[in-house]
Coordinates of C-alpha atoms and ligand atoms in Angstrom, one line a residue:
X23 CA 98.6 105.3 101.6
X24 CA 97.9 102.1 103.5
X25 CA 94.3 101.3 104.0
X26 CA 92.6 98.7 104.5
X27 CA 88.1 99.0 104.5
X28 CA 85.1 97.4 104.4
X29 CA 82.3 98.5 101.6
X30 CA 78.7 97.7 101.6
X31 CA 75.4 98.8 99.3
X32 CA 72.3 98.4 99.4
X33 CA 69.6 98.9 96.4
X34 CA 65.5 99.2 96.4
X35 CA 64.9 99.2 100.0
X36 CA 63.2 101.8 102.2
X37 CA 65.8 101.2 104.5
X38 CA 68.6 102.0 102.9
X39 CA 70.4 103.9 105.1
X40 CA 69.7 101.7 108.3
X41 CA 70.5 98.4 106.8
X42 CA 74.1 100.2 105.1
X43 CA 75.1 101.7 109.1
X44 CA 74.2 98.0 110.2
X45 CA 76.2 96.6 107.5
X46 CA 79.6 99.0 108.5
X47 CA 79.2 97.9 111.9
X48 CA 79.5 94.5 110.9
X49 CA 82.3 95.4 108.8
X50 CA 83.9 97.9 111.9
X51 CA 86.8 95.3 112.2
X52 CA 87.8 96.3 108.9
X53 CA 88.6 99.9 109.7
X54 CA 88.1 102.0 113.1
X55 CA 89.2 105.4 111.7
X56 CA 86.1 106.8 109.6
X57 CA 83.0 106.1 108.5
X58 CA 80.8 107.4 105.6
X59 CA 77.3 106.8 104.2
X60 CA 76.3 108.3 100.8
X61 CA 72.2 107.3 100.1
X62 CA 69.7 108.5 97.4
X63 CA 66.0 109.3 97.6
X64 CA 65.3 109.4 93.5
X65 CA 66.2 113.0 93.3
X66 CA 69.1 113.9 95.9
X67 CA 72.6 112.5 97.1
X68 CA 72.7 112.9 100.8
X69 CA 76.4 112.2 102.5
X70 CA 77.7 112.1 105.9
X71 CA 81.2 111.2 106.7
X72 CA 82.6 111.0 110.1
X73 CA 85.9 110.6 111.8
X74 CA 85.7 107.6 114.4
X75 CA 83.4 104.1 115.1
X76 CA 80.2 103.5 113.2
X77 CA 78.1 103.3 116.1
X78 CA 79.1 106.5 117.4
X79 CA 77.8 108.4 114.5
X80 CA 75.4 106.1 112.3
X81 CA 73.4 105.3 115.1
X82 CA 71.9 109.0 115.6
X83 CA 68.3 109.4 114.9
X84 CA 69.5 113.1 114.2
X85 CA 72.1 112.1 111.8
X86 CA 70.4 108.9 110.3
X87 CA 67.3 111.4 109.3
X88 CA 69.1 113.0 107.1
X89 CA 70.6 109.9 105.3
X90 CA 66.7 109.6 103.4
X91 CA 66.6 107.0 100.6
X92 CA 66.0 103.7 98.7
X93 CA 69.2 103.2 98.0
X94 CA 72.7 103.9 99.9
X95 CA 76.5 103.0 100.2
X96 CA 78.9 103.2 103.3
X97 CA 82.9 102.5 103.8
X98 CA 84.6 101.8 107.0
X99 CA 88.2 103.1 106.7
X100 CA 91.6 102.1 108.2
X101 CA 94.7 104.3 107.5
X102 CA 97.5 104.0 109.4
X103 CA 100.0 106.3 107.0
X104 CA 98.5 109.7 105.1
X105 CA 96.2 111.8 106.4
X106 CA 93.7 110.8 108.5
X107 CA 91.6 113.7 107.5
X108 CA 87.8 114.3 106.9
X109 CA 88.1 114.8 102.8
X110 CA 89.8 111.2 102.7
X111 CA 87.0 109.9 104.4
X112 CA 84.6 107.9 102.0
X113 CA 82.5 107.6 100.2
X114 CA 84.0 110.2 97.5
X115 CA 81.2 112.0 96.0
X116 CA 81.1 114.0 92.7
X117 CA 78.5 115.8 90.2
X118 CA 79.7 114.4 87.2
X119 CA 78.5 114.9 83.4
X120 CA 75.3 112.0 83.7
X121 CA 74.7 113.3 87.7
X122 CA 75.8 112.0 90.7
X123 CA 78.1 109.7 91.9
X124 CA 79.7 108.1 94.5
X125 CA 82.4 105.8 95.4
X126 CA 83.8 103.7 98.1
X127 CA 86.7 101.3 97.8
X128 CA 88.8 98.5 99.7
X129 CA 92.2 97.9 98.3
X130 CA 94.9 100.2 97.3
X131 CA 95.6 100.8 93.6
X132 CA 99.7 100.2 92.8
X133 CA 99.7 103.1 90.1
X134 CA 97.4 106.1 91.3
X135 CA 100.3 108.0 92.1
X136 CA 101.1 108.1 88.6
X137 CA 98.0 108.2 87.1
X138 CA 97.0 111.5 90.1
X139 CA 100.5 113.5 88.8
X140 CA 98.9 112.6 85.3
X141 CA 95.6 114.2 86.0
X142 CA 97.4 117.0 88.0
X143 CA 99.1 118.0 85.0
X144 CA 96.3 117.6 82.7
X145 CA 94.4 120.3 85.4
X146 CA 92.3 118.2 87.9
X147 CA 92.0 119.3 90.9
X148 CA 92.1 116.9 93.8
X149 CA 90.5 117.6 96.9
X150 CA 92.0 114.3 98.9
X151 CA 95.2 112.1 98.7
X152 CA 93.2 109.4 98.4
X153 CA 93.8 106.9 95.5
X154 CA 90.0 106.3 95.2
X155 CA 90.0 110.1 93.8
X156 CA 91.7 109.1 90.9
X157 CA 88.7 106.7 90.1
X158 CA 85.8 109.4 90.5
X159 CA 88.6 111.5 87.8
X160 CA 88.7 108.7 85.3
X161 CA 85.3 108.2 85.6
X162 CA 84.5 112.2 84.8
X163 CA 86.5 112.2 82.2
X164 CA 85.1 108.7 80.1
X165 CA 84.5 109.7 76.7
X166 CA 81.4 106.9 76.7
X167 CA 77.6 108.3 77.3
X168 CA 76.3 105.5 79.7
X169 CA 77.7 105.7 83.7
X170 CA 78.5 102.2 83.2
X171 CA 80.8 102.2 80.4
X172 CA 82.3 105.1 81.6
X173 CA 83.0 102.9 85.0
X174 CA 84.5 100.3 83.0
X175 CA 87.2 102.4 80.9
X176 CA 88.0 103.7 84.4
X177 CA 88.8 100.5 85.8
X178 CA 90.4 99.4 82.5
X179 CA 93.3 102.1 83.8
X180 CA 93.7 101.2 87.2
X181 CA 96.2 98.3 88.5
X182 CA 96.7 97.2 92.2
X183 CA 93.5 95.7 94.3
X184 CA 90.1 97.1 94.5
X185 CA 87.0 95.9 95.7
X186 CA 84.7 99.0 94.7
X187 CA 81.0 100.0 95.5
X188 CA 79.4 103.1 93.5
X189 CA 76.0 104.5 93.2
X190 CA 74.6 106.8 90.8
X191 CA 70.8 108.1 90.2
X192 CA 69.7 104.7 88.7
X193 CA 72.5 102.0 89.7
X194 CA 74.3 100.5 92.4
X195 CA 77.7 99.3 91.1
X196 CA 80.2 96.8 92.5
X197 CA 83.3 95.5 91.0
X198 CA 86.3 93.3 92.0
X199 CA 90.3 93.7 90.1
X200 CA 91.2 90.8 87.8
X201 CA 92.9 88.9 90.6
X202 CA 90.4 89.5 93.2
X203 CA 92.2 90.5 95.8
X204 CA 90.2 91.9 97.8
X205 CA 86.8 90.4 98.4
X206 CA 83.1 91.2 97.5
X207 CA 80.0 89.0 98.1
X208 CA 76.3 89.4 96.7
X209 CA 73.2 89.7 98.9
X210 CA 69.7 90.1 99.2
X211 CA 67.1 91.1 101.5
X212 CA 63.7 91.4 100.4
X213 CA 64.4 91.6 97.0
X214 CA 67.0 94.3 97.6
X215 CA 70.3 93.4 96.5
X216 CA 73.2 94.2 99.1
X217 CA 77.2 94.2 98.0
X218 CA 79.4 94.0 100.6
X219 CA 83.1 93.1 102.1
X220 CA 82.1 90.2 103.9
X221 CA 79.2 88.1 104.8
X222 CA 79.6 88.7 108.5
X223 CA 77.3 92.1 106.7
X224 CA 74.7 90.0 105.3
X225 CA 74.2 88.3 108.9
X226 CA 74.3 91.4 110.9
X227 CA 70.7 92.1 108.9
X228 CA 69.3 88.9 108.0
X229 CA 70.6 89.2 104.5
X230 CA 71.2 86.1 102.4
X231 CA 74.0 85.8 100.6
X232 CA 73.9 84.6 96.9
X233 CA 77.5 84.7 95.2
X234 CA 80.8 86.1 95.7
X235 CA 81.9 88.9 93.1
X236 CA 83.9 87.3 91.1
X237 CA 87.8 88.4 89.9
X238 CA 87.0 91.1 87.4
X239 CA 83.5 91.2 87.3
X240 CA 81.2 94.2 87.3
X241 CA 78.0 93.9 89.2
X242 CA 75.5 96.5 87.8
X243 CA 72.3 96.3 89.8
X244 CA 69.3 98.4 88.4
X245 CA 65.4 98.4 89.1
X246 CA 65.7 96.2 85.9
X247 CA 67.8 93.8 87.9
X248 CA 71.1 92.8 87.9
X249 CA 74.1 92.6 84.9
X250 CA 77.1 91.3 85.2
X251 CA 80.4 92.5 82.9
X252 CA 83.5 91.0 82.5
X253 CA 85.8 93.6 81.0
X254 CA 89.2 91.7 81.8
X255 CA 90.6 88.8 80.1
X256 CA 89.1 85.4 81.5
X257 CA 91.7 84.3 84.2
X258 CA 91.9 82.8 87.7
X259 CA 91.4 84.2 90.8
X260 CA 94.2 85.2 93.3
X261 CA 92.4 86.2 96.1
X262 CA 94.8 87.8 99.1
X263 CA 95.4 84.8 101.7
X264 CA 96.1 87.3 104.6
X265 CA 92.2 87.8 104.9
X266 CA 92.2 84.4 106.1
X267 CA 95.0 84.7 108.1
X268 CA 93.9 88.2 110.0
X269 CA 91.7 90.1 108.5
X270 CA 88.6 88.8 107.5
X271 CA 86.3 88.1 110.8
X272 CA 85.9 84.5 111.6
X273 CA 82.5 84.0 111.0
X274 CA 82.6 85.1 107.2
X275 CA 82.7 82.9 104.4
X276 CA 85.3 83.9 102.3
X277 CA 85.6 82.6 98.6
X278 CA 83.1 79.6 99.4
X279 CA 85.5 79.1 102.5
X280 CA 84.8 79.5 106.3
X281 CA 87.5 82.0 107.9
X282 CA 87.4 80.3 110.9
X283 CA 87.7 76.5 109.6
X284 CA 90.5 77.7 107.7
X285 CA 92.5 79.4 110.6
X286 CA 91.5 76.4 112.6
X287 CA 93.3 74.3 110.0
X288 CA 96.4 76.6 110.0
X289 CA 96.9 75.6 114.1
X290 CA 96.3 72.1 112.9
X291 CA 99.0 72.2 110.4
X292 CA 101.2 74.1 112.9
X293 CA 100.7 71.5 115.5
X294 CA 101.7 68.5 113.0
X295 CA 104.9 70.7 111.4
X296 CA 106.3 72.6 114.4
X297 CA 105.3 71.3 117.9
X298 CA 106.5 73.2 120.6
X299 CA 109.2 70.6 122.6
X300 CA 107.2 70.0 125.8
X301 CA 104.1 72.2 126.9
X302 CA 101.4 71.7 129.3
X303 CA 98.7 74.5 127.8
X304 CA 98.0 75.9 124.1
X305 CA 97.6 79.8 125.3
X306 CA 96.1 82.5 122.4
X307 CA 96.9 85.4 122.0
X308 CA 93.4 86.9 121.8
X309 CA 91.0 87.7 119.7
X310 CA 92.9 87.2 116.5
X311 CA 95.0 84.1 117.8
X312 CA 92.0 82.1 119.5
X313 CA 90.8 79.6 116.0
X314 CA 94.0 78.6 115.4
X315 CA 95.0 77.9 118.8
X316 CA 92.0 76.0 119.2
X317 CA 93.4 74.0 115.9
X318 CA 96.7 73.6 118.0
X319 CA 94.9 72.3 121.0
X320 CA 92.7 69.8 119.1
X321 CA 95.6 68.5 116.7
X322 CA 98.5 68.2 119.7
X323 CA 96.4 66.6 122.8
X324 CA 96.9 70.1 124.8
X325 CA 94.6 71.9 127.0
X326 CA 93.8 74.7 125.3
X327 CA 93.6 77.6 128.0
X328 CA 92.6 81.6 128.2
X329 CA 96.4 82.8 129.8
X330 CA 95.8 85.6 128.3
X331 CA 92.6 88.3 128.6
X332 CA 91.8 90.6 126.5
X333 CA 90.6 94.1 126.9
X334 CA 88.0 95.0 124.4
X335 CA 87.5 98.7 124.6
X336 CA 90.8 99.6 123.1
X337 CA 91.0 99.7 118.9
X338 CA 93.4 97.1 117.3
X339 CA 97.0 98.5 118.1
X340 CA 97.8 99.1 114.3
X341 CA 95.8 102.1 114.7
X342 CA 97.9 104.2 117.2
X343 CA 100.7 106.0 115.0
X344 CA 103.6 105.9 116.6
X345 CA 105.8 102.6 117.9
X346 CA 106.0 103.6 121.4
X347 CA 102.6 104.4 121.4
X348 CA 102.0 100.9 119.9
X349 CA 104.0 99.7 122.6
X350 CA 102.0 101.2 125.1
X351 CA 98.6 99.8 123.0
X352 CA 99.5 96.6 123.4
X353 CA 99.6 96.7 127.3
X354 CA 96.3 98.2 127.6
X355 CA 94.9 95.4 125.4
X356 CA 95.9 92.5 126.8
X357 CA 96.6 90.8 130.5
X358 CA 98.0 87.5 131.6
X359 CA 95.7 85.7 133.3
X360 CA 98.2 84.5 136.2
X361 CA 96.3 81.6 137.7
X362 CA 96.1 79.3 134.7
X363 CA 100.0 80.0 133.2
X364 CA 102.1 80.1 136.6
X365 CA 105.0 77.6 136.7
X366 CA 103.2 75.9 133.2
X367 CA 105.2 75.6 129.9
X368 CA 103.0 77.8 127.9
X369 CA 102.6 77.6 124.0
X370 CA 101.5 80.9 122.8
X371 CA 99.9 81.5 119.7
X372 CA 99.1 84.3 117.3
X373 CA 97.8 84.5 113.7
X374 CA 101.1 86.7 112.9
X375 CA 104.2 88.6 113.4
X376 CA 104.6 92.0 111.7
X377 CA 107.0 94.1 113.7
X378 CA 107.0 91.7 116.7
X379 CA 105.7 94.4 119.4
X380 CA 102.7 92.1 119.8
X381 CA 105.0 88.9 120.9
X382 CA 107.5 90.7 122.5
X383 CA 105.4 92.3 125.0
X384 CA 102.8 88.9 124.8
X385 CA 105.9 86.6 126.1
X386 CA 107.5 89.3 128.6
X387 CA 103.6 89.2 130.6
X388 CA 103.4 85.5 130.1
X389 CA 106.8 85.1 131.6
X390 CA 106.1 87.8 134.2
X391 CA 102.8 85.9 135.1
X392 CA 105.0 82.9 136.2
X393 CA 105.2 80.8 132.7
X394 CA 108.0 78.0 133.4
X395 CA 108.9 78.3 129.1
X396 CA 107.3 80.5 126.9
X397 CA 107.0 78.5 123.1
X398 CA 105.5 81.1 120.6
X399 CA 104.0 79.7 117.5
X400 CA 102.4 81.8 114.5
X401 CA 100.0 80.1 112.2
X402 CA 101.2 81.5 108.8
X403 CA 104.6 82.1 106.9
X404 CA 107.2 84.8 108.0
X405 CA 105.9 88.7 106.3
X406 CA 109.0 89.2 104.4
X407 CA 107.4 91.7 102.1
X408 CA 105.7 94.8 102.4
X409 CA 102.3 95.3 101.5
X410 CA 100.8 97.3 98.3
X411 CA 97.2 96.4 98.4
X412 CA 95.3 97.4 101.6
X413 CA 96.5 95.0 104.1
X414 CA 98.8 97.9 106.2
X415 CA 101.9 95.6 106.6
X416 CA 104.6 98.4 106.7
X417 CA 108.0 99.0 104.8
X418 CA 110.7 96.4 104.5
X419 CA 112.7 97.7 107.4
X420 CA 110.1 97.5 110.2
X421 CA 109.0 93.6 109.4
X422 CA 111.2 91.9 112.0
X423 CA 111.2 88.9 109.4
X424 CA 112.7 90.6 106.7
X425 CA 115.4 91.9 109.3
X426 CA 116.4 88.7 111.5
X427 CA 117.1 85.2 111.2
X428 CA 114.3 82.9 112.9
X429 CA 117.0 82.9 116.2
X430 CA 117.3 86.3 116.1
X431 CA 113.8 87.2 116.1
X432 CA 113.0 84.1 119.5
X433 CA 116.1 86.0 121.0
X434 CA 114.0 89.5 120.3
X435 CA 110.5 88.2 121.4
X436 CA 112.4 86.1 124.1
X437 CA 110.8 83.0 123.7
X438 CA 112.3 79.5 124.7
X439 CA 111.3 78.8 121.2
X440 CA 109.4 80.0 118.3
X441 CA 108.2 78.6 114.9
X442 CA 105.7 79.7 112.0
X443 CA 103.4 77.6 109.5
X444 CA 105.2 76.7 106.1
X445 CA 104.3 78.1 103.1
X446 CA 102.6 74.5 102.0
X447 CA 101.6 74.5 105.5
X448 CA 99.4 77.2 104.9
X449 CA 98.3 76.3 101.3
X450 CA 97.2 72.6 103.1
X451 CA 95.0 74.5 105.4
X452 CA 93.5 76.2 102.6
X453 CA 92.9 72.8 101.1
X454 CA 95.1 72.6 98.2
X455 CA 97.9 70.0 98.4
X456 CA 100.7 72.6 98.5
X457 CA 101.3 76.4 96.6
X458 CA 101.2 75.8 92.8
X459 CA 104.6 78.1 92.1
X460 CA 103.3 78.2 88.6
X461 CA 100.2 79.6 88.9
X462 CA 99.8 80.6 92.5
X463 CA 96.1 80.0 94.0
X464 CA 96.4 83.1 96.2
X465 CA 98.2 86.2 96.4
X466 CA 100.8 85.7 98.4
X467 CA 103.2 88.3 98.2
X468 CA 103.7 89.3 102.4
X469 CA 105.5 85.8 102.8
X470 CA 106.9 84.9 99.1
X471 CA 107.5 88.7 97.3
X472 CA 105.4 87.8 94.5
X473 CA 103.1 90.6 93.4
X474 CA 100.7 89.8 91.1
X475 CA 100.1 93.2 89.6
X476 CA 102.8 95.5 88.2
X477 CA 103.8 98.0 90.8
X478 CA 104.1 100.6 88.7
X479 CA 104.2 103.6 91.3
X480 CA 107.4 101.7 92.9
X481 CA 109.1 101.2 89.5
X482 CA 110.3 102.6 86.3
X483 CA 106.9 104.2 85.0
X484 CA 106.9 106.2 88.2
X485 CA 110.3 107.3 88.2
X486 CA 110.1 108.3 84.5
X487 CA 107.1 110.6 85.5
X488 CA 109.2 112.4 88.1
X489 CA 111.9 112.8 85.5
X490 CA 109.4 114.2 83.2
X491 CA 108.0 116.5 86.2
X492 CA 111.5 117.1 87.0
X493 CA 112.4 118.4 82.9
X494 CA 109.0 120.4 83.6
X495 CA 110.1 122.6 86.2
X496 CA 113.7 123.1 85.0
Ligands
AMP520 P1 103.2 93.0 115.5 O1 103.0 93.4 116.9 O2 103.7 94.2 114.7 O3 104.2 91.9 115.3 O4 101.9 92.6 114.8 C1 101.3 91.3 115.0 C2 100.0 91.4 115.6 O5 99.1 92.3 114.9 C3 99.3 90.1 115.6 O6 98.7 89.9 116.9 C4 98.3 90.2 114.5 O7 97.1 89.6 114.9 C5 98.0 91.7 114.3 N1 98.1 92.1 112.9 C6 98.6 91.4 111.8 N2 98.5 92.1 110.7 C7 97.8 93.2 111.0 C8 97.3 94.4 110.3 N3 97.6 94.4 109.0 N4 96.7 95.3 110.9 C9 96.5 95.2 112.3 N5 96.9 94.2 113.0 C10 97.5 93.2 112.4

């Protein structure tokens, strides 16, 4: 499973429900496949889960009735592998021993595999392939009496990334992995506290925010107020750097950090390490390319220009399933915009190159508009490495970086030339002086291979449990 999600919650406010489906939509760029809202009125758990955008669903007075309550939760999901199938769609709900509960999750967990075939044989049954299932399991299962506790020793079992939200009949619960990979700010709106993804969610409702979530905290927010728990070892945070890079929307502040000043900073760096040789305009590739090509323009003297329009009623090309379909996605999305790049040397730039459709089909429109030279640049690092917690970059084989020299892969996108943001280069624009090999500031792993957590459902302990399942059924 590759997903990648947003996750808000809201607690004590009449508006639960309302403020969550705002929330989501705020959080929409996170995930365009489902959406689900889970709220509680002091007795009942109501749930509605939908295929498809937030706003075509949560925005229903018919729907939203039904959604009662002082306190909800909602998840936004992205799945590109797996089924994209209504039980996966979140939150997860269960009656457990204690009542109700419910859970919603960004990240992807690097040993449910393992710890789902354990269960399996132990006689759960699992209604989804989703890895957050294995939470709600661990969680019935917790020898401990208080929800809480039984929360904890859940987490205490799970490895890989995980920014979760759960409610239950008295608490709204938010936690982040040791490394905080994935984020999770803190709230407030009338004295209601709000969890959620990103701060682009607090705006949306006129929420402010107080704190982020820190790496391996527990957030356990009550009518009593709110507790914090730190079940891990004390370490530093590694939060994942590709949220700055693509994910995260630019008007969030991540990790104290504005997501736009940052990718701004990445085209500034860009600019100063890899100028294009010549050019008369800095071109975006829009939306996800437009900060750091303004950083480009500012640092390298060049008009910065719109060559390139983009079509906004088609989803992010990641979501169509199939290459040729991607293919296809990409020329719906965008269009050269043929007055401003004819007969100009055009630098082009993007936030990233996964499988190199995008640039590919980007430089052959540019070129096709009447570019004189075609330069791409890509603020951040070559993706070398796939992806394990939530950030859908896929296997090995299909990133063009971990296939092809940097010649090879101009010659591919057929640009005049093409150059990406160092790994310093990147670490500069996040304001450190460079990456501390030692003791890396973020997690990295899509340009350098190194994964903070063990990645046990890829290694031995997985392989020993399919030998054991294997013995089994002999
Ligand atoms: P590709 O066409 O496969 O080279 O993908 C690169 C394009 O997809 C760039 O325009 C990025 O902004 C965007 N992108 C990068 N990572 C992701 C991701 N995980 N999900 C969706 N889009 C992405």
């Amino acid at each position: 499973m590759h997903e990648e999600c947003g996750v808000f919650g809201v607690f004590g406010h009449g508006d639960a429900a309302a403020l969550t489906a705002l929330g989501m939509h705020a959080l929409q760029h996170r995930g365009q496949e489902a959406a689900g809202l889970v709220s509680f009125d002091g007795q009942h758990f109501h749930s509605e889960r939908r295929m498809g955008l937030v706003g075509d669903h949560f925005s229903k007075a018919s729907l939203m009735e039904r959604l009662s309550g002082v306190a909800a939760i909602g998840h936004v999901r992205y799945a590109t592998t797996g089924e994209t199938i209504l039980r996966n769609v979140q939150p997860l709900f269960a009656d457990l021993h204690g009542g109700g509960f419910a859970v919603c999750h960004n990240g992807n967990l690097t040993n449910a595999l393992t710890l789902r075939r354990q269960l399996i044989r132990e006689g759960a049954i699992c209604q989804s392939t989703s890895d957050t299932e294995v939470i709600l399991h661990l969680v019935a299962r917790a020898p401990q009496a208080r929800f809480v506790d039984k929360f904890i020793h859940a987490l205490r079992q799970i490895e890989g990334a995980y920014s979760l939200v759960a409610l239950t009949n008295k608490k709204l619960i938010g936690a982040r992995d040791p490394f905080g990979i994935r984020p999770l700010v803190l709230g407030e709106l009338d004295g209601a506290p709000i969890l959620a993804s990103e701060t682009c969610a607090l705006d949306i409702i006129g929420a402010s925010y107080v704190r982020d979530v820190e790496n391996g905290e527990v957030v356990v927010i009550s009518k009593d107020g709110i507790e914090s728990h730190r079940p891990f070892p004390a370490r530093r945070a590694r939060p994942c750097i590709f949220e700055y890079v693509y994910f995260a929307r630019p008007d969030s502040i991540v990790g104290g950090k504005s997501v736009y000043d940052v990718r701004k900073r990445m085209g500034q760096e860009l600019a100063r390490e890899a100028a294009a040789p010549g050019g008369d305009i800095v071109v975006p590739v829009p939306d996800s390319g437009v900060p750091a090509a303004i950083g480009y323009a500012q640092a390298s003297g060049l008009p910065f220009e719109l060559g390139l329009i983009r079509n906004h009623y088609v989803g992010r090309t990641f979501i169509e399933p199939t290459q040729s379909i991607r293919a296809l996605g990409v020329r719906l999305k965008h269009s050269a915009n043929r007055r401003e790049v004819e007969g100009k040397r055009v630098v082009l730039i993007d936030d990233s190159l996964v499988r190199g459709t995008t640039s590919e089909k980007i430089v052959r429109m540019v070129r096709e508009a009447g570019a004189s030279e075609v330069h791409m640049r890509i603020s951040s690092p070559p993706i070398r490495h796939p992806d394990y917690y939530g950030i859908d970059t896929p296997e090995q084989e299909k990133l063009l970086a971990a296939r092809m020299s940097l010649d090879e892969m101009c010659a591919f996108i057929g640009a005049d030339s093409l150059a990406f943001l160092s790994i310093d280069g990147i670490y500069r624009a996040m304001g450190h002086a460079g990456r501390n090999d030692h003791d890396p500031q973020y997690t990295d792993h899509c340009f350098t291979g190194d994964y903070p957590t063990p990645l046990t459902d890829l290694t031995g302990a997985e392989r020993s449990v399919q030998l054991s399942l294997l013995a089994e059924s002999a």
